[in-house]
């Protein structure tokens, strides 16, 4: 299994540009999440999904969109990039079955810089 | 969104010292508490998951305890080594809702040789 994969690893955008961060998992996990990591802030939840076709907002959703058309993929779209979105983005997935540990499996991260 | 707090924010210790840090969380509707180890330039990796009051988990020199009644968990590292240097994150899940965890801000541990 590849686990959770993210592309690209690095990206530089100009203010106002849009782009999509890709996330895929091959573990048949129902739950998938996007986090951003900023210095001193830990991991903050942007959006999450509990299954194909179902998404919801997390703590810091503004400026981001998500969709979940398949169990495997959970892309994060930046609509109009702003310098405040400079961050490292992590995608994570976990089982949702009752009695499981709900341990999060993280992707390698995407480092995004917006100039 | 749960209020999950970790202390201290950072910690510097000498090789061989034992250390511990705290994660506090709301005790109501508690479901599970996770500890993750996060090395620089890598992804967080799971250390422990605990669900029952009084749970204790151990992996090598690292152990953790859980008190769900008062809403805290301790992570202990015995005889710290430079390779233990990392950020340690705790994440709390509540029952009901989406079961998506809320992460604390982490404790950054630096172990000096």
CSV table of C-alpha atoms in Angstrom, one decimal:
chain,number,residue,atom,x,y,z
A,1,UNK,CA,0.0,0.0,0.0
A,2,UNK,CA,1.2,3.5,-0.8
A,3,UNK,CA,-0.8,4.9,2.2
A,4,UNK,CA,-1.6,8.6,1.9
A,5,UNK,CA,0.0,10.4,-1.0
A,6,UNK,CA,0.0,14.1,-1.7
A,7,UNK,CA,1.1,16.1,-4.7
A,8,UNK,CA,2.8,18.4,-5.2
A,9,UNK,CA,5.5,18.4,-2.5
A,10,UNK,CA,6.3,22.1,-3.0
A,11,UNK,CA,4.4,24.9,-4.7
A,12,UNK,CA,4.9,28.6,-5.2
A,13,UNK,CA,1.9,30.7,-6.2
A,14,UNK,CA,1.3,34.4,-6.8
A,15,UNK,CA,-1.5,36.2,-5.0
A,16,UNK,CA,-4.8,35.6,-6.7
A,17,UNK,CA,-3.8,32.3,-8.5
A,18,UNK,CA,-5.8,29.2,-7.9
A,19,UNK,CA,-4.6,25.6,-7.6
A,20,UNK,CA,-5.6,22.2,-6.3
A,21,UNK,CA,-3.6,20.1,-3.8
A,22,UNK,CA,-4.1,16.5,-4.5
A,23,UNK,CA,-4.6,13.8,-1.8
A,24,UNK,CA,-5.2,10.1,-2.4
A,25,UNK,CA,-5.3,7.0,-0.1
A,26,UNK,CA,-5.4,3.3,-1.0
A,27,UNK,CA,-6.5,2.0,2.4
A,28,UNK,CA,-10.2,2.2,1.8
A,29,UNK,CA,-10.5,4.7,4.7
A,30,UNK,CA,-13.9,6.5,5.0
A,31,UNK,CA,-12.6,9.6,6.8
A,32,UNK,CA,-10.3,12.1,5.2
A,33,UNK,CA,-9.1,15.5,6.4
A,34,UNK,CA,-7.0,18.5,5.4
A,35,UNK,CA,-4.9,20.3,8.0
A,36,UNK,CA,-2.6,23.2,7.8
A,37,UNK,CA,0.4,23.6,10.0
A,38,UNK,CA,1.7,27.0,10.9
A,39,UNK,CA,4.5,27.8,13.4
A,40,UNK,CA,3.3,27.6,17.0
A,41,UNK,CA,-0.2,26.6,15.9
A,42,UNK,CA,-0.1,22.8,15.6
A,43,UNK,CA,-2.5,21.3,13.1
A,44,UNK,CA,-5.6,23.1,12.3
A,45,UNK,CA,-8.5,21.4,10.5
A,46,UNK,CA,-9.5,23.0,7.2
A,47,UNK,CA,-12.2,20.6,5.8
A,48,UNK,CA,-13.0,17.0,6.3
A,49,UNK,CA,-15.1,14.2,4.8
A,50,UNK,CA,-16.8,11.2,6.3
A,51,UNK,CA,-17.4,9.4,3.0
A,52,UNK,CA,-17.8,9.9,-0.7
A,53,UNK,CA,-20.1,12.8,-1.4
A,54,UNK,CA,-20.0,14.2,2.2
A,55,UNK,CA,-17.8,17.1,3.2
A,56,UNK,CA,-17.9,19.6,6.1
A,57,UNK,CA,-15.9,22.6,7.3
A,58,UNK,CA,-13.3,22.5,10.0
A,59,UNK,CA,-11.8,25.2,12.0
A,60,UNK,CA,-10.2,27.3,9.2
A,61,UNK,CA,-12.2,26.7,6.0
A,62,UNK,CA,-12.2,30.2,4.5
A,63,UNK,CA,-10.5,30.4,1.1
A,64,UNK,CA,-10.6,26.6,0.5
A,65,UNK,CA,-13.0,24.2,-1.2
A,66,UNK,CA,-13.1,20.4,-1.2
A,67,UNK,CA,-15.0,17.7,-2.9
A,68,UNK,CA,-15.1,13.9,-2.4
A,69,UNK,CA,-16.3,12.1,-5.5
A,70,UNK,CA,-14.5,8.9,-4.7
A,71,UNK,CA,-13.4,7.1,-1.5
A,72,UNK,CA,-9.8,7.4,-2.5
A,73,UNK,CA,-9.4,11.1,-3.5
A,74,UNK,CA,-9.9,14.3,-1.5
A,75,UNK,CA,-8.5,17.3,-3.3
A,76,UNK,CA,-8.2,20.7,-1.7
A,77,UNK,CA,-8.8,23.8,-3.9
A,78,UNK,CA,-7.4,27.2,-3.2
A,79,UNK,CA,-9.8,29.6,-5.0
A,80,UNK,CA,-7.7,32.8,-5.0
A,81,UNK,CA,-4.4,32.4,-3.1
A,82,UNK,CA,-3.4,34.9,-0.5
A,83,UNK,CA,-0.1,35.2,1.4
A,84,UNK,CA,-2.0,34.1,4.6
A,85,UNK,CA,-2.3,30.7,3.0
A,86,UNK,CA,1.4,30.2,3.0
A,87,UNK,CA,1.7,27.0,5.1
A,88,UNK,CA,2.4,23.3,5.1
A,89,UNK,CA,-0.7,21.3,4.2
A,90,UNK,CA,-1.3,17.7,5.5
A,91,UNK,CA,-3.9,15.3,4.3
A,92,UNK,CA,-4.9,12.5,6.6
A,93,UNK,CA,-7.2,9.5,6.5
A,94,UNK,CA,-8.7,7.1,9.1
A,95,UNK,CA,-11.1,4.2,9.4
A,96,UNK,CA,-14.6,5.0,10.7
A,97,UNK,CA,-15.6,1.6,11.8
A,98,UNK,CA,-17.0,1.5,15.3
A,99,UNK,CA,-14.4,0.0,17.7
A,100,UNK,CA,-11.4,1.0,15.5
A,101,UNK,CA,-8.8,3.3,16.9
A,102,UNK,CA,-9.5,6.1,14.4
A,103,UNK,CA,-5.8,6.5,14.1
A,104,UNK,CA,-4.9,9.2,11.6
A,105,UNK,CA,-2.6,8.3,8.7
A,106,UNK,CA,-0.9,11.4,7.4
A,107,UNK,CA,0.5,12.2,3.9
A,108,UNK,CA,4.0,13.7,3.5
A,109,UNK,CA,2.7,17.3,3.3
A,110,UNK,CA,2.7,20.0,0.7
A,111,UNK,CA,4.7,23.2,1.4
A,112,UNK,CA,2.9,26.1,-0.2
A,113,UNK,CA,4.3,29.6,-0.5
A,114,UNK,CA,2.1,32.5,-1.8
A,115,UNK,CA,4.0,35.6,-2.8
B,1,UNK,CA,-14.2,22.4,18.2
B,2,UNK,CA,-12.7,20.9,21.4
B,3,UNK,CA,-10.3,22.9,23.5
B,4,UNK,CA,-7.2,20.7,23.6
B,5,UNK,CA,-4.2,22.3,25.3
B,6,UNK,CA,-0.6,21.0,25.6
B,7,UNK,CA,2.1,22.2,28.0
B,8,UNK,CA,4.8,23.1,28.0
B,9,UNK,CA,5.0,24.6,24.5
B,10,UNK,CA,8.7,23.6,24.3
B,11,UNK,CA,11.2,21.8,26.4
B,12,UNK,CA,15.0,21.5,26.3
B,13,UNK,CA,16.5,18.6,28.2
B,14,UNK,CA,19.9,16.9,28.4
B,15,UNK,CA,20.5,13.4,27.1
B,16,UNK,CA,19.6,10.9,29.8
B,17,UNK,CA,17.0,13.1,31.5
B,18,UNK,CA,13.5,11.9,32.0
B,19,UNK,CA,10.7,14.2,31.0
B,20,UNK,CA,7.0,14.5,30.8
B,21,UNK,CA,4.4,16.7,29.3
B,22,UNK,CA,0.7,17.2,29.5
B,23,UNK,CA,-2.4,17.2,27.3
B,24,UNK,CA,-5.6,18.5,28.7
B,25,UNK,CA,-9.1,18.2,27.1
B,26,UNK,CA,-12.8,18.4,27.9
B,27,UNK,CA,-13.8,15.5,30.0
B,28,UNK,CA,-17.4,15.5,28.8
B,29,UNK,CA,-18.3,13.3,25.8
B,30,UNK,CA,-14.8,11.9,25.7
B,31,UNK,CA,-14.1,9.2,23.1
B,32,UNK,CA,-10.4,8.7,22.5
B,33,UNK,CA,-7.0,10.4,23.0
B,34,UNK,CA,-4.2,10.0,20.6
B,35,UNK,CA,-0.5,10.9,20.9
B,36,UNK,CA,1.6,11.5,17.8
B,37,UNK,CA,5.3,12.0,17.3
B,38,UNK,CA,6.2,14.5,14.6
B,39,UNK,CA,9.8,14.9,13.5
B,40,UNK,CA,10.9,17.9,11.5
B,41,UNK,CA,10.2,17.6,7.8
B,42,UNK,CA,8.2,14.4,8.2
B,43,UNK,CA,4.6,13.5,8.8
B,44,UNK,CA,3.0,12.9,12.3
B,45,UNK,CA,3.2,9.3,13.3
B,46,UNK,CA,0.9,7.6,15.8
B,47,UNK,CA,2.3,6.6,19.2
B,48,UNK,CA,-0.7,5.7,21.3
B,49,UNK,CA,-4.4,5.7,21.4
B,50,UNK,CA,-6.2,5.5,24.7
B,51,UNK,CA,-9.9,5.3,25.4
B,52,UNK,CA,-10.5,4.2,29.0
B,53,UNK,CA,-9.9,6.1,32.2
B,54,UNK,CA,-6.7,4.8,33.8
B,55,UNK,CA,-5.3,3.5,30.5
B,56,UNK,CA,-1.6,3.2,30.4
B,57,UNK,CA,0.4,2.5,27.2
B,58,UNK,CA,4.1,2.0,26.7
B,59,UNK,CA,6.4,1.8,23.7
B,60,UNK,CA,10.1,1.4,24.7
B,61,UNK,CA,11.1,4.4,26.8
B,62,UNK,CA,7.9,6.3,26.1
B,63,UNK,CA,4.7,5.8,28.0
B,64,UNK,CA,1.4,7.6,28.4
B,65,UNK,CA,-1.4,7.7,30.9
B,66,UNK,CA,-5.0,8.9,30.7
B,67,UNK,CA,-7.4,10.4,33.2
B,68,UNK,CA,-10.8,11.0,31.5
B,69,UNK,CA,-12.6,12.1,34.6
B,70,UNK,CA,-10.3,15.2,35.0
B,71,UNK,CA,-9.5,15.5,31.4
B,72,UNK,CA,-5.7,15.1,31.1
B,73,UNK,CA,-3.1,12.7,29.7
B,74,UNK,CA,0.6,12.6,30.4
B,75,UNK,CA,3.4,11.5,28.1
B,76,UNK,CA,6.6,10.4,29.7
B,77,UNK,CA,10.0,9.8,28.1
B,78,UNK,CA,12.5,7.9,30.3
B,79,UNK,CA,16.2,8.6,29.6
B,80,UNK,CA,15.8,11.0,26.7
B,81,UNK,CA,18.0,10.5,23.7
B,82,UNK,CA,18.7,13.0,20.9
B,83,UNK,CA,16.6,11.0,18.5
B,84,UNK,CA,13.6,11.7,20.7
B,85,UNK,CA,13.7,15.3,19.6
B,86,UNK,CA,10.4,16.0,17.9
B,87,UNK,CA,7.1,17.7,18.4
B,88,UNK,CA,4.6,15.6,20.4
B,89,UNK,CA,1.0,16.1,19.5
B,90,UNK,CA,-2.1,15.0,21.3
B,91,UNK,CA,-5.5,14.8,19.6
B,92,UNK,CA,-8.8,14.3,21.3
B,93,UNK,CA,-12.0,12.8,19.8
B,94,UNK,CA,-15.4,13.3,21.4
B,95,UNK,CA,-18.4,11.0,21.0
B,96,UNK,CA,-21.1,11.9,18.6
B,97,UNK,CA,-20.5,14.2,15.6
B,98,UNK,CA,-18.0,13.3,13.0
B,99,UNK,CA,-15.3,11.7,15.2
B,100,UNK,CA,-12.7,14.0,13.6
B,101,UNK,CA,-10.0,14.7,16.2
B,102,UNK,CA,-8.9,18.1,17.5
B,103,UNK,CA,-5.2,18.5,17.8
B,104,UNK,CA,-3.3,20.5,20.5
B,105,UNK,CA,-0.5,22.8,19.5
B,106,UNK,CA,2.1,20.3,20.5
B,107,UNK,CA,5.1,20.2,22.8
B,108,UNK,CA,8.5,20.6,21.0
B,109,UNK,CA,11.1,18.5,22.7
B,110,UNK,CA,14.8,19.1,22.1
B,111,UNK,CA,17.3,16.7,23.6
B,112,UNK,CA,20.8,18.0,23.8
B,113,UNK,CA,23.7,15.5,23.6
